[in-house]
Coordinates of C-alpha atoms in Angstrom, one line a residue:
Chain A
M14 CA 74.9 23.6 -178.4
T15 CA 75.8 20.2 -179.4
A16 CA 73.4 18.2 -181.5
V17 CA 71.6 15.2 -179.9
I18 CA 71.6 13.5 -183.3
D19 CA 74.4 14.3 -185.8
F20 CA 74.4 12.7 -189.2
Q21 CA 77.3 13.6 -191.5
S22 CA 76.7 12.6 -195.0
V23 CA 75.5 9.2 -194.0
T24 CA 75.0 6.6 -196.6
R25 CA 73.6 3.1 -196.0
R26 CA 73.6 0.5 -198.7
D27 CA 72.1 -3.0 -198.7
G28 CA 73.8 -4.7 -201.5
K29 CA 73.0 -2.5 -204.5
L30 CA 70.1 -0.9 -202.9
V31 CA 70.8 2.6 -201.5
R32 CA 68.6 3.0 -198.4
L33 CA 70.0 6.3 -197.4
D34 CA 72.0 8.6 -199.6
A35 CA 74.5 11.1 -198.0
L36 CA 72.1 12.4 -195.4
D37 CA 73.1 15.4 -193.3
L38 CA 71.0 16.0 -190.2
Q39 CA 71.4 17.7 -186.9
V40 CA 68.7 17.5 -184.2
H41 CA 69.0 19.6 -181.1
E42 CA 68.0 19.0 -177.6
G43 CA 64.3 19.4 -176.9
E44 CA 63.3 19.4 -180.5
V45 CA 60.4 17.5 -182.1
L46 CA 61.3 16.3 -185.6
A47 CA 59.0 14.6 -187.9
L48 CA 60.3 12.1 -190.4
L49 CA 58.1 12.1 -193.5
G50 CA 58.4 10.1 -196.6
H51 CA 56.9 7.3 -198.7
N52 CA 57.4 3.7 -197.9
G53 CA 61.1 2.9 -198.5
A54 CA 62.1 6.6 -198.4
G55 CA 64.6 5.8 -195.6
K56 CA 62.6 6.7 -192.5
T57 CA 63.0 3.4 -190.8
T58 CA 66.7 3.1 -192.0
T59 CA 67.4 6.5 -190.4
M60 CA 65.8 5.3 -187.1
H61 CA 67.8 2.1 -187.2
L62 CA 71.0 4.0 -187.7
I63 CA 70.2 6.2 -184.7
L64 CA 69.5 3.1 -182.6
G65 CA 72.7 1.4 -183.7
L66 CA 70.8 -1.5 -185.2
L67 CA 72.5 -0.6 -188.5
S68 CA 75.9 0.9 -189.1
P69 CA 76.4 3.5 -191.8
S70 CA 78.2 2.3 -195.0
E71 CA 79.7 5.8 -195.3
G72 CA 79.7 8.9 -193.2
R73 CA 79.4 9.3 -189.4
V74 CA 76.5 9.0 -187.0
A75 CA 76.7 10.4 -183.5
V76 CA 73.8 10.1 -181.0
L77 CA 74.1 11.8 -177.6
G78 CA 77.8 12.3 -178.2
G79 CA 78.9 8.9 -179.5
A80 CA 78.5 6.3 -182.2
P81 CA 75.4 4.3 -181.5
D82 CA 76.8 1.1 -182.9
G83 CA 80.0 1.0 -180.8
A84 CA 81.0 0.8 -177.2
H85 CA 78.8 3.9 -176.5
A86 CA 75.7 1.8 -177.2
E87 CA 75.3 0.5 -173.6
T88 CA 75.1 4.0 -172.0
L89 CA 73.1 5.4 -174.9
R90 CA 70.5 2.7 -174.8
R91 CA 69.6 3.4 -171.2
R92 CA 68.7 7.0 -172.2
L93 CA 66.8 6.2 -175.2
G94 CA 63.2 5.2 -175.8
Y95 CA 62.0 3.4 -179.0
L96 CA 58.6 2.5 -180.2
P97 CA 58.9 0.2 -183.3
E98 CA 56.3 0.1 -186.0
N99 CA 53.8 -2.8 -185.6
V100 CA 55.0 -4.2 -182.4
S101 CA 52.9 -6.9 -180.8
F102 CA 53.9 -7.6 -177.2
Y103 CA 53.9 -10.9 -175.4
E104 CA 50.2 -11.8 -175.8
Q105 CA 50.1 -14.1 -172.8
L106 CA 51.4 -11.6 -170.4
S107 CA 49.4 -8.8 -168.8
G108 CA 50.2 -5.2 -169.6
R109 CA 51.8 -4.7 -166.2
E110 CA 54.0 -7.8 -166.6
V111 CA 55.1 -6.7 -170.1
L112 CA 56.1 -3.3 -168.7
D113 CA 57.7 -4.8 -165.7
Y114 CA 59.8 -7.1 -167.9
F115 CA 61.1 -4.2 -170.0
A116 CA 61.7 -2.1 -166.9
R117 CA 64.0 -4.8 -165.5
L118 CA 65.8 -5.1 -168.7
K119 CA 66.4 -1.4 -168.8
R120 CA 67.3 -1.4 -165.1
V121 CA 64.7 1.2 -164.3
D122 CA 63.1 1.7 -160.9
R123 CA 60.0 -0.5 -161.2
R124 CA 57.8 2.0 -159.3
Q125 CA 57.7 3.8 -162.6
V126 CA 55.7 0.9 -164.1
E127 CA 52.5 1.9 -162.3
E128 CA 53.0 5.6 -163.0
L129 CA 53.5 5.0 -166.7
L130 CA 50.5 2.7 -167.0
D131 CA 48.3 5.4 -165.4
Q132 CA 49.9 8.1 -167.6
V133 CA 49.0 6.3 -170.8
G134 CA 45.6 5.4 -169.5
L135 CA 46.1 1.7 -169.1
G136 CA 45.9 1.7 -165.3
A137 CA 42.5 -0.1 -165.3
A138 CA 43.5 -2.7 -167.9
A139 CA 47.0 -3.4 -166.5
H140 CA 46.1 -6.8 -165.1
R141 CA 44.5 -8.0 -168.4
R142 CA 46.5 -10.0 -170.9
V143 CA 47.8 -8.1 -173.9
K144 CA 45.9 -10.6 -176.0
T145 CA 42.7 -8.8 -175.1
Y146 CA 44.0 -5.3 -175.9
S147 CA 42.8 -3.3 -178.8
K148 CA 45.3 -1.9 -181.3
G149 CA 45.2 1.5 -179.6
M150 CA 45.8 0.0 -176.2
R151 CA 48.8 -1.9 -177.5
Q152 CA 50.1 1.2 -179.0
R153 CA 49.8 3.0 -175.7
L154 CA 51.6 0.1 -174.0
G155 CA 54.3 0.5 -176.5
L156 CA 54.5 4.2 -175.7
A157 CA 54.7 3.5 -172.0
Q158 CA 57.6 1.1 -172.7
A159 CA 59.4 3.8 -174.7
L160 CA 59.0 6.2 -171.8
L161 CA 60.7 3.9 -169.3
G162 CA 63.6 5.5 -167.6
D163 CA 62.9 9.1 -168.6
P164 CA 64.7 8.9 -171.9
R165 CA 66.5 11.9 -173.3
L166 CA 65.8 10.8 -176.9
L167 CA 62.6 9.2 -178.0
L168 CA 62.2 7.5 -181.4
L169 CA 58.6 6.8 -182.4
D170 CA 58.0 4.9 -185.6
E171 CA 54.4 5.5 -186.8
P172 CA 53.2 6.1 -183.3
T173 CA 49.6 7.0 -184.1
T174 CA 48.6 4.3 -186.4
G175 CA 45.5 2.6 -185.0
L176 CA 44.8 5.3 -182.5
D177 CA 41.4 7.1 -182.6
P178 CA 41.4 10.9 -182.7
A179 CA 41.1 11.4 -179.0
A180 CA 43.9 8.9 -178.3
T181 CA 46.0 10.6 -180.9
R182 CA 45.5 14.0 -179.2
D183 CA 46.4 12.4 -175.8
F184 CA 49.5 11.0 -177.4
Y185 CA 50.7 14.2 -178.8
D186 CA 50.0 16.0 -175.5
T187 CA 52.3 13.5 -173.9
V188 CA 54.9 14.3 -176.5
R189 CA 54.5 18.0 -175.8
G190 CA 55.0 17.4 -172.1
L191 CA 58.2 15.4 -172.8
R192 CA 59.6 18.1 -175.0
E193 CA 59.0 20.7 -172.3
R194 CA 61.2 18.5 -170.0
G195 CA 64.0 18.7 -172.6
C196 CA 63.4 15.3 -174.3
T197 CA 64.2 15.2 -178.0
V198 CA 61.6 13.4 -180.0
L199 CA 61.9 11.9 -183.5
L200 CA 58.7 10.6 -185.0
S201 CA 57.7 9.2 -188.3
S202 CA 54.2 9.4 -189.5
H203 CA 52.0 8.8 -192.5
V204 CA 49.1 10.7 -190.9
L205 CA 50.2 14.2 -191.8
P206 CA 47.3 16.4 -190.6
G207 CA 47.8 15.1 -187.1
V208 CA 51.4 15.9 -186.5
E209 CA 51.4 19.5 -187.8
P210 CA 50.7 21.4 -184.6
Y211 CA 53.2 19.4 -182.5
I212 CA 56.4 19.4 -184.4
D213 CA 59.2 21.9 -184.6
R214 CA 60.8 20.7 -187.8
A215 CA 60.1 18.2 -190.5
L216 CA 62.5 16.1 -192.6
I217 CA 61.1 15.0 -195.8
L218 CA 62.8 12.0 -197.3
G219 CA 62.5 10.5 -200.7
G220 CA 64.4 7.6 -202.3
G221 CA 66.9 7.8 -199.4
K222 CA 67.7 11.5 -200.0
R223 CA 66.8 14.6 -198.0
L224 CA 64.2 16.5 -200.0
A225 CA 63.6 19.2 -197.4
L226 CA 64.3 20.0 -193.8
G227 CA 63.0 22.8 -191.8
S228 CA 60.2 24.3 -189.7
L229 CA 56.8 24.5 -191.3
D230 CA 57.4 28.2 -191.9
D231 CA 60.7 27.5 -193.6
L232 CA 59.2 24.9 -195.7
R233 CA 56.3 27.1 -196.7
Q234 CA 58.8 29.8 -197.7
Q235 CA 60.9 27.4 -199.7
A236 CA 58.0 25.9 -201.5
A237 CA 56.3 29.3 -202.1
L238 CA 53.0 27.4 -202.5
P239 CA 49.9 29.5 -203.0
L240 CA 47.5 29.9 -200.1
S241 CA 43.9 29.6 -200.5
V242 CA 41.5 32.3 -199.3
R243 CA 37.8 31.8 -199.0
A244 CA 35.5 34.7 -199.0
R245 CA 31.9 34.2 -198.0
G246 CA 29.1 36.7 -198.3
R247 CA 25.5 37.5 -198.9
G248 CA 24.2 38.3 -202.3
A249 CA 23.6 36.2 -205.3
E250 CA 26.3 33.8 -206.6
A251 CA 26.9 35.6 -209.8
E252 CA 27.3 38.9 -208.1
L253 CA 30.1 37.9 -205.7
A254 CA 31.8 35.8 -208.3
N255 CA 31.7 38.5 -210.9
Q256 CA 33.0 41.0 -208.4
L257 CA 36.0 38.9 -207.6
A258 CA 36.6 37.3 -211.0
R259 CA 39.2 39.8 -212.2
W260 CA 42.5 40.5 -210.6
D261 CA 45.5 42.5 -211.8
D262 CA 47.9 39.7 -210.8
P263 CA 47.5 36.8 -213.3
R264 CA 48.6 34.3 -210.6
I265 CA 45.5 34.8 -208.6
E266 CA 42.7 32.5 -209.5
A267 CA 39.1 32.8 -208.4
R268 CA 36.5 30.1 -208.4
A269 CA 32.9 30.1 -207.1
V270 CA 32.4 27.3 -204.6
N271 CA 28.7 27.6 -204.0
G272 CA 25.9 30.1 -203.7
H273 CA 27.8 32.5 -201.6
E274 CA 31.4 31.5 -201.4
V275 CA 34.4 32.2 -203.6
A276 CA 37.8 30.4 -203.3
L277 CA 40.9 32.2 -204.3
T278 CA 44.3 30.7 -204.9
V279 CA 46.9 33.4 -203.9
P280 CA 50.7 33.4 -204.0
P281 CA 52.2 34.3 -200.6
D282 CA 53.4 37.7 -201.7
A283 CA 50.0 38.8 -202.9
K284 CA 48.2 37.9 -199.8
L285 CA 47.8 41.4 -198.4
T286 CA 46.7 42.8 -201.8
V287 CA 44.0 40.2 -201.9
L288 CA 42.9 40.7 -198.3
R289 CA 42.7 44.5 -198.7
R290 CA 40.4 44.2 -201.7
L291 CA 38.3 41.6 -200.0
T292 CA 37.7 43.7 -197.0
D293 CA 36.7 46.6 -199.3
T294 CA 34.3 44.4 -201.2
P295 CA 30.8 45.1 -200.0
G296 CA 28.7 42.1 -199.0
I297 CA 31.6 39.9 -197.8
E298 CA 30.9 38.7 -194.3
D299 CA 33.8 36.3 -193.6
I300 CA 37.3 35.7 -194.9
E301 CA 39.1 32.4 -194.2
L302 CA 42.8 32.1 -194.8
L303 CA 44.3 28.7 -195.3
P304 CA 48.1 28.4 -195.5
P305 CA 49.5 25.4 -197.3
T306 CA 49.3 22.4 -195.0
L307 CA 52.1 19.9 -194.3
E308 CA 50.3 17.6 -196.7
H309 CA 50.6 20.2 -199.5
L310 CA 54.2 20.8 -198.7
Y311 CA 54.9 17.1 -198.6
T312 CA 53.3 16.6 -202.0
H313 CA 55.2 19.6 -203.4
F314 CA 58.6 18.4 -202.2
S315 CA 58.1 14.8 -203.2
A316 CA 56.6 15.6 -206.6
G317 CA 60.0 15.4 -208.3
L318 CA 60.5 11.8 -207.5
S319 CA 60.0 9.1 -210.1
P320 CA 57.7 6.3 -209.1
A321 CA 60.6 4.0 -208.9
Q322 CA 62.4 6.3 -206.4
R323 CA 59.2 6.6 -204.5
G324 CA 59.7 2.9 -204.2
D325 CA 56.8 0.9 -202.8
A326 CA 59.3 -1.8 -202.5
E327 CA 59.2 -2.1 -198.8
Chain B
M21 CA 74.2 -11.4 -165.5
N22 CA 71.1 -9.7 -164.2
A23 CA 69.6 -9.4 -167.7
I24 CA 70.2 -13.1 -168.3
L25 CA 68.3 -14.0 -165.2
T26 CA 65.5 -11.6 -166.1
I27 CA 65.1 -13.2 -169.5
A28 CA 65.4 -16.7 -168.2
G29 CA 62.8 -15.9 -165.5
K30 CA 60.4 -14.7 -168.1
E31 CA 60.9 -17.7 -170.3
F32 CA 60.4 -20.1 -167.4
R33 CA 57.2 -18.3 -166.3
D34 CA 56.0 -18.4 -169.8
G35 CA 56.6 -22.2 -169.8
L36 CA 54.7 -22.6 -166.6
R37 CA 51.9 -20.4 -167.8
N38 CA 51.3 -21.9 -171.2
R39 CA 51.5 -25.3 -169.5
W40 CA 54.6 -26.6 -171.4
V41 CA 56.1 -27.9 -168.1
L42 CA 52.9 -29.6 -167.1
A43 CA 52.3 -31.1 -170.5
I44 CA 55.8 -32.5 -170.9
A45 CA 55.9 -33.9 -167.4
L46 CA 52.5 -35.6 -167.9
V47 CA 53.4 -37.1 -171.2
L48 CA 56.7 -38.4 -169.9
A49 CA 55.2 -39.7 -166.7
F50 CA 52.3 -41.4 -168.5
L51 CA 54.4 -43.2 -171.1
A52 CA 57.0 -44.1 -168.6
V53 CA 54.6 -45.6 -166.1
G54 CA 52.9 -47.4 -169.1
I55 CA 56.2 -48.9 -170.2
A56 CA 57.1 -50.0 -166.7
A57 CA 53.7 -51.5 -166.1
F58 CA 53.4 -53.3 -169.4
G59 CA 57.0 -54.1 -169.9
A60 CA 56.4 -57.8 -170.1
A61 CA 53.6 -57.5 -172.6
A62 CA 56.0 -58.4 -175.5
S63 CA 56.8 -61.7 -173.8
G64 CA 53.1 -62.3 -173.2
G65 CA 53.1 -61.4 -169.5
L66 CA 51.8 -58.5 -167.6
G67 CA 53.5 -56.3 -165.0
F68 CA 57.0 -55.0 -164.2
T69 CA 59.8 -57.1 -165.7
S70 CA 63.3 -56.2 -164.8
L71 CA 64.9 -52.9 -164.0
A72 CA 67.3 -53.2 -167.0
T73 CA 64.5 -53.8 -169.4
T74 CA 62.5 -50.9 -168.1
I75 CA 65.5 -48.5 -168.2
V76 CA 66.3 -49.5 -171.8
S77 CA 62.7 -49.0 -172.8
L78 CA 62.5 -45.6 -171.0
A79 CA 65.8 -44.6 -172.7
T80 CA 64.4 -45.5 -176.1
L81 CA 61.3 -43.5 -175.3
A82 CA 63.4 -40.5 -174.3
V83 CA 65.5 -40.7 -177.5
F84 CA 62.3 -40.2 -179.5
L85 CA 60.4 -37.7 -177.3
I86 CA 63.0 -35.5 -175.6
P87 CA 64.6 -34.1 -178.9
L88 CA 61.1 -33.5 -180.3
I89 CA 60.0 -31.7 -177.2
A90 CA 63.1 -29.6 -177.0
L91 CA 62.9 -28.6 -180.7
L92 CA 59.2 -27.7 -180.4
L93 CA 59.9 -25.7 -177.2
A94 CA 62.6 -23.6 -178.6
Y95 CA 62.5 -23.4 -182.4
D96 CA 60.8 -20.0 -182.3
A97 CA 62.9 -18.5 -179.5
V98 CA 64.4 -15.9 -181.8
V99 CA 62.4 -16.0 -185.0
G100 CA 59.2 -15.8 -183.1
E101 CA 60.2 -12.6 -181.4
Q102 CA 61.4 -11.3 -184.7
E103 CA 58.0 -11.9 -186.2
A104 CA 56.2 -10.3 -183.3
G105 CA 58.5 -7.2 -183.5
T106 CA 59.7 -7.6 -180.0
L107 CA 63.2 -8.7 -181.0
L108 CA 63.9 -5.3 -182.7
L109 CA 62.8 -3.7 -179.5
L110 CA 64.9 -5.9 -177.2
L111 CA 68.0 -5.2 -179.4
T112 CA 67.6 -1.5 -178.6
Y113 CA 67.7 -2.3 -174.9
P114 CA 70.9 -2.2 -172.8
I115 CA 71.4 -5.9 -173.1
S116 CA 73.8 -7.7 -175.4
R117 CA 72.6 -10.3 -177.9
T118 CA 74.7 -12.9 -176.0
Q119 CA 72.8 -12.1 -172.9
L120 CA 69.5 -12.4 -174.7
L121 CA 70.3 -15.8 -176.2
L122 CA 71.9 -17.2 -173.0
G123 CA 68.9 -16.0 -170.9
K124 CA 66.6 -17.8 -173.2
F125 CA 68.7 -20.9 -173.1
L126 CA 68.7 -20.9 -169.3
G127 CA 64.9 -20.4 -169.3
H128 CA 64.1 -23.1 -171.8
G129 CA 66.7 -25.4 -170.3
L130 CA 65.0 -25.0 -166.9
I131 CA 61.6 -25.7 -168.3
L132 CA 62.8 -28.9 -169.9
A133 CA 64.8 -29.9 -166.8
A134 CA 61.9 -29.4 -164.5
A135 CA 59.5 -31.2 -166.7
T136 CA 61.8 -34.1 -167.3
A137 CA 62.7 -34.5 -163.6
L138 CA 59.0 -34.3 -162.7
G139 CA 57.8 -36.7 -165.3
F140 CA 60.4 -39.4 -164.9
G141 CA 60.5 -38.8 -161.1
V142 CA 56.9 -39.6 -160.8
A143 CA 57.4 -42.7 -163.0
G144 CA 60.3 -43.8 -160.7
A145 CA 58.1 -43.3 -157.6
V146 CA 55.3 -45.3 -159.1
I147 CA 57.7 -48.1 -160.0
A148 CA 59.2 -48.1 -156.5
V149 CA 55.8 -48.4 -154.9
G150 CA 54.1 -50.6 -157.4
A151 CA 56.7 -53.1 -158.6
E152 CA 57.8 -56.0 -156.4
G153 CA 61.3 -56.8 -155.6
V154 CA 63.0 -53.7 -157.0
A155 CA 66.3 -52.8 -155.5
L156 CA 65.6 -49.2 -154.6
A157 CA 69.2 -48.0 -154.7
E158 CA 69.6 -49.4 -158.2
L159 CA 66.3 -47.9 -159.3
A160 CA 67.3 -44.5 -157.9
T161 CA 70.7 -44.6 -159.7
G162 CA 69.1 -45.8 -163.0
M163 CA 66.4 -43.2 -162.9
G164 CA 68.8 -40.4 -161.8
L165 CA 71.1 -41.2 -164.7
L166 CA 68.1 -41.3 -167.1
I167 CA 66.8 -38.0 -165.9
G168 CA 70.3 -36.3 -165.9
S169 CA 71.1 -37.6 -169.4
S170 CA 67.7 -36.8 -170.7
I171 CA 68.1 -33.2 -169.6
L172 CA 71.5 -33.0 -171.3
L173 CA 69.9 -34.5 -174.5
G174 CA 67.2 -31.9 -174.3
W175 CA 69.7 -29.1 -174.0
V176 CA 71.5 -30.4 -177.1
F177 CA 68.3 -30.0 -179.1
I178 CA 67.4 -26.7 -177.6
A179 CA 70.8 -25.5 -178.8
F180 CA 70.0 -27.0 -182.3
A181 CA 66.7 -25.2 -182.2
Y182 CA 68.4 -21.9 -181.5
L183 CA 70.8 -22.4 -184.3
I184 CA 67.8 -22.8 -186.6
S185 CA 66.0 -19.9 -185.0
V186 CA 68.7 -17.4 -185.6
W187 CA 69.3 -18.6 -189.1
V188 CA 65.9 -18.4 -190.7
S189 CA 63.6 -15.4 -191.0
E190 CA 60.2 -17.2 -190.9
K191 CA 58.7 -19.2 -188.1
A192 CA 57.2 -21.8 -190.4
R193 CA 60.6 -22.5 -192.0
A194 CA 62.1 -22.9 -188.5
A195 CA 59.4 -25.4 -187.6
G196 CA 60.1 -27.4 -190.8
L197 CA 63.9 -27.4 -190.2
A198 CA 63.4 -28.5 -186.6
L199 CA 61.4 -31.5 -187.8
V200 CA 64.2 -32.3 -190.3
V201 CA 66.8 -32.2 -187.6
W202 CA 64.7 -34.5 -185.4
F203 CA 64.2 -36.9 -188.3
L204 CA 67.9 -36.9 -189.2
F205 CA 69.3 -37.5 -185.8
V206 CA 66.6 -39.8 -184.4
L207 CA 65.6 -41.9 -187.4
V208 CA 67.8 -41.5 -190.4
F209 CA 71.1 -41.7 -188.6
D210 CA 70.3 -45.2 -187.1
L211 CA 69.3 -46.5 -190.5
G212 CA 72.4 -45.2 -192.1
L213 CA 74.6 -46.7 -189.5
L214 CA 72.8 -50.0 -189.7
A215 CA 73.3 -50.1 -193.5
L216 CA 77.0 -49.3 -193.0
L217 CA 77.4 -52.0 -190.4
V218 CA 75.9 -54.6 -192.7
S219 CA 77.8 -53.5 -195.8
V220 CA 81.2 -53.3 -194.2
E221 CA 82.5 -56.9 -194.4
Q222 CA 85.8 -56.7 -192.6
G223 CA 87.6 -54.2 -190.4
G224 CA 85.0 -51.8 -189.2
D225 CA 86.7 -51.0 -185.9
W226 CA 86.0 -47.4 -186.6
L227 CA 82.2 -47.9 -186.8
P228 CA 81.5 -47.5 -183.1
W229 CA 83.1 -44.1 -183.2
L230 CA 80.4 -42.9 -185.5
L231 CA 78.0 -43.2 -182.7
L232 CA 79.6 -40.2 -181.1
L233 CA 78.5 -38.2 -184.2
N234 CA 74.9 -38.4 -182.9
P235 CA 73.9 -37.0 -179.5
T236 CA 71.0 -39.4 -179.2
E237 CA 73.5 -42.3 -179.5
C238 CA 75.6 -40.7 -176.8
F239 CA 72.5 -40.6 -174.6
R240 CA 71.9 -44.3 -175.2
L241 CA 75.5 -45.1 -174.4
I242 CA 75.3 -43.3 -171.1
N243 CA 72.2 -45.1 -170.0
L244 CA 73.1 -48.5 -171.0
A245 CA 76.6 -48.5 -169.7
G246 CA 75.4 -49.0 -166.2
F247 CA 73.5 -52.2 -166.9
E248 CA 75.3 -55.4 -167.9
A249 CA 72.0 -57.0 -168.3
A250 CA 70.8 -54.3 -170.6
R251 CA 73.5 -55.1 -173.2
S252 CA 71.4 -57.7 -174.8
Y253 CA 68.6 -55.3 -175.5
T254 CA 70.6 -52.4 -176.8
G255 CA 70.8 -53.2 -180.4
L256 CA 73.2 -50.8 -182.2
T257 CA 74.9 -49.4 -179.2
S258 CA 76.2 -52.9 -178.4
I259 CA 78.9 -52.4 -181.0
A260 CA 80.4 -49.8 -178.7
E261 CA 82.3 -51.5 -176.0
G262 CA 85.5 -50.6 -174.5
G263 CA 87.5 -47.9 -172.8
A264 CA 86.7 -44.8 -174.9
F265 CA 83.0 -45.2 -174.3
R266 CA 83.1 -44.7 -170.6
P267 CA 80.1 -42.8 -169.4
T268 CA 82.2 -39.8 -168.2
V269 CA 83.8 -39.5 -171.7
V270 CA 80.5 -39.9 -173.4
T271 CA 78.9 -37.3 -171.1
A272 CA 81.6 -34.9 -171.9
I273 CA 80.9 -35.4 -175.6
L274 CA 77.2 -34.9 -175.0
V275 CA 78.1 -31.6 -173.3
A276 CA 80.2 -30.6 -176.3
W277 CA 77.1 -31.3 -178.4
I278 CA 75.4 -28.6 -176.4
L279 CA 78.2 -26.1 -176.5
V280 CA 79.0 -26.3 -180.2
P281 CA 75.6 -25.5 -181.7
L282 CA 74.9 -23.0 -179.0
G283 CA 78.2 -21.3 -179.7
L284 CA 77.4 -21.3 -183.4
A285 CA 74.0 -19.8 -182.7
L286 CA 75.6 -17.1 -180.6
R287 CA 78.1 -16.3 -183.3
R288 CA 75.5 -16.1 -186.0
F289 CA 73.1 -14.0 -183.8
R290 CA 75.9 -11.5 -182.9
H291 CA 77.0 -11.0 -186.4
R292 CA 73.7 -10.8 -188.3
S293 CA 71.9 -7.6 -189.0
A294 CA 68.8 -6.8 -187.0

């Protein structure tokens, strides 16, 4: 299977500043990839390279089978949807007019405009000027714009900033629907807990370098971060805490949380040992297992960066 | 081609909606009628004087107003969309940068053309009805020439505005530069030329050619050429007489004044990074 996006040791420099440093990346059809990283880590640069807005200083970029900054751009751009960060559309136009304008420019059947407005929940507000839209509505209009012409590749830069939790969920449901239709989705986000359930793989960037790439399971395995286990039971605090205070494995740490709960930090390979003992411990009513979240993984992988590399420059 | 028309259509509709067209037309019509009606005020009279005086006055008005209007209309064409974030989006659409800029030029050009034709057209109609003893044919030719050359002059400054707009990265700076351009071409150039004219004691045959270095002077030359009687009122442009300053030639030069900055703006826009 050929990759929809293919980066071969791509480097991008602006003067002396290295925006992206020898990045290798293959994204396959129907995949949802999250781009994670600090400000200035190279997320936006990566997207701009895919869009052909920038050309690589070294290396090779291929998107849907061609270089996005060359003659291939024209065909590519009709099969591509992009939602930039912080876009404010033409304030004096209505939502429908904005979408209609973009549909004409993309040479898309304009019947799609109404469908998309309904799909993102702007049907009732379509005649209103964008000036009166809330941040969330603008973001949804942006998404509708990106979805024009049934794109095969969708690039979403910080798509959920400004969306309330319900709108965020709706948004990711849309993304899931697109993926089922074979659309490849690349999204960057700061809001880590939100994206977790919806992505196939994550690319963690830092200082222009690839720090980690893989599915959540892969990343968990690579990081080998401890999980946390919470055991809740009846009985006095001291009793439960005492019972669980000592472990043969020195890596396991126990800590009483409150009257009837103990939190354990457990390395992945000791998980079953701990669970067995917990189930055998009398008085325990509930066991909660919390694998490391994307946020933990992200912190783990970007921990090695110096503050300068983390670069709050942008 | 389709994309150019789409963009032009949007710009034009924006111009109608935010009342640019109406505002420009009203200002031009109001001032033009005023000039026509009180043309004799300077000599102590009241009412319409001669067609030549009126045309010269209107041309002087246009020299000040049209470039200013054009620059204000178009200075944020690119940098404005850049600040709003829509430029980045448009650049990922299947349209070329040339199409984008030409579409905008067409749209802005039409706004200015419609407003100018409307404004001066209304003024011409008022003069035709209100003033006594005006040769209608002569009035129509004079006003037609004025409107046509005003539109060309406006396009020149729209092209300048685009050149500024693709060069800078902040809207405020673009606005500042637009005012500088207006100031240079409309005010400073005349003063400089006047100083030269006074200081050059002999020779100076080359001086009239300098007029062609300023599109506003080209505009004056076109409008005054048709009126023998206007010569006495024309001030600086009276130094330009003779074959090379035929209206057709000067018009061609004015068109070049549109094409050169627009071409430079296109070049700059195509080669700059997003």
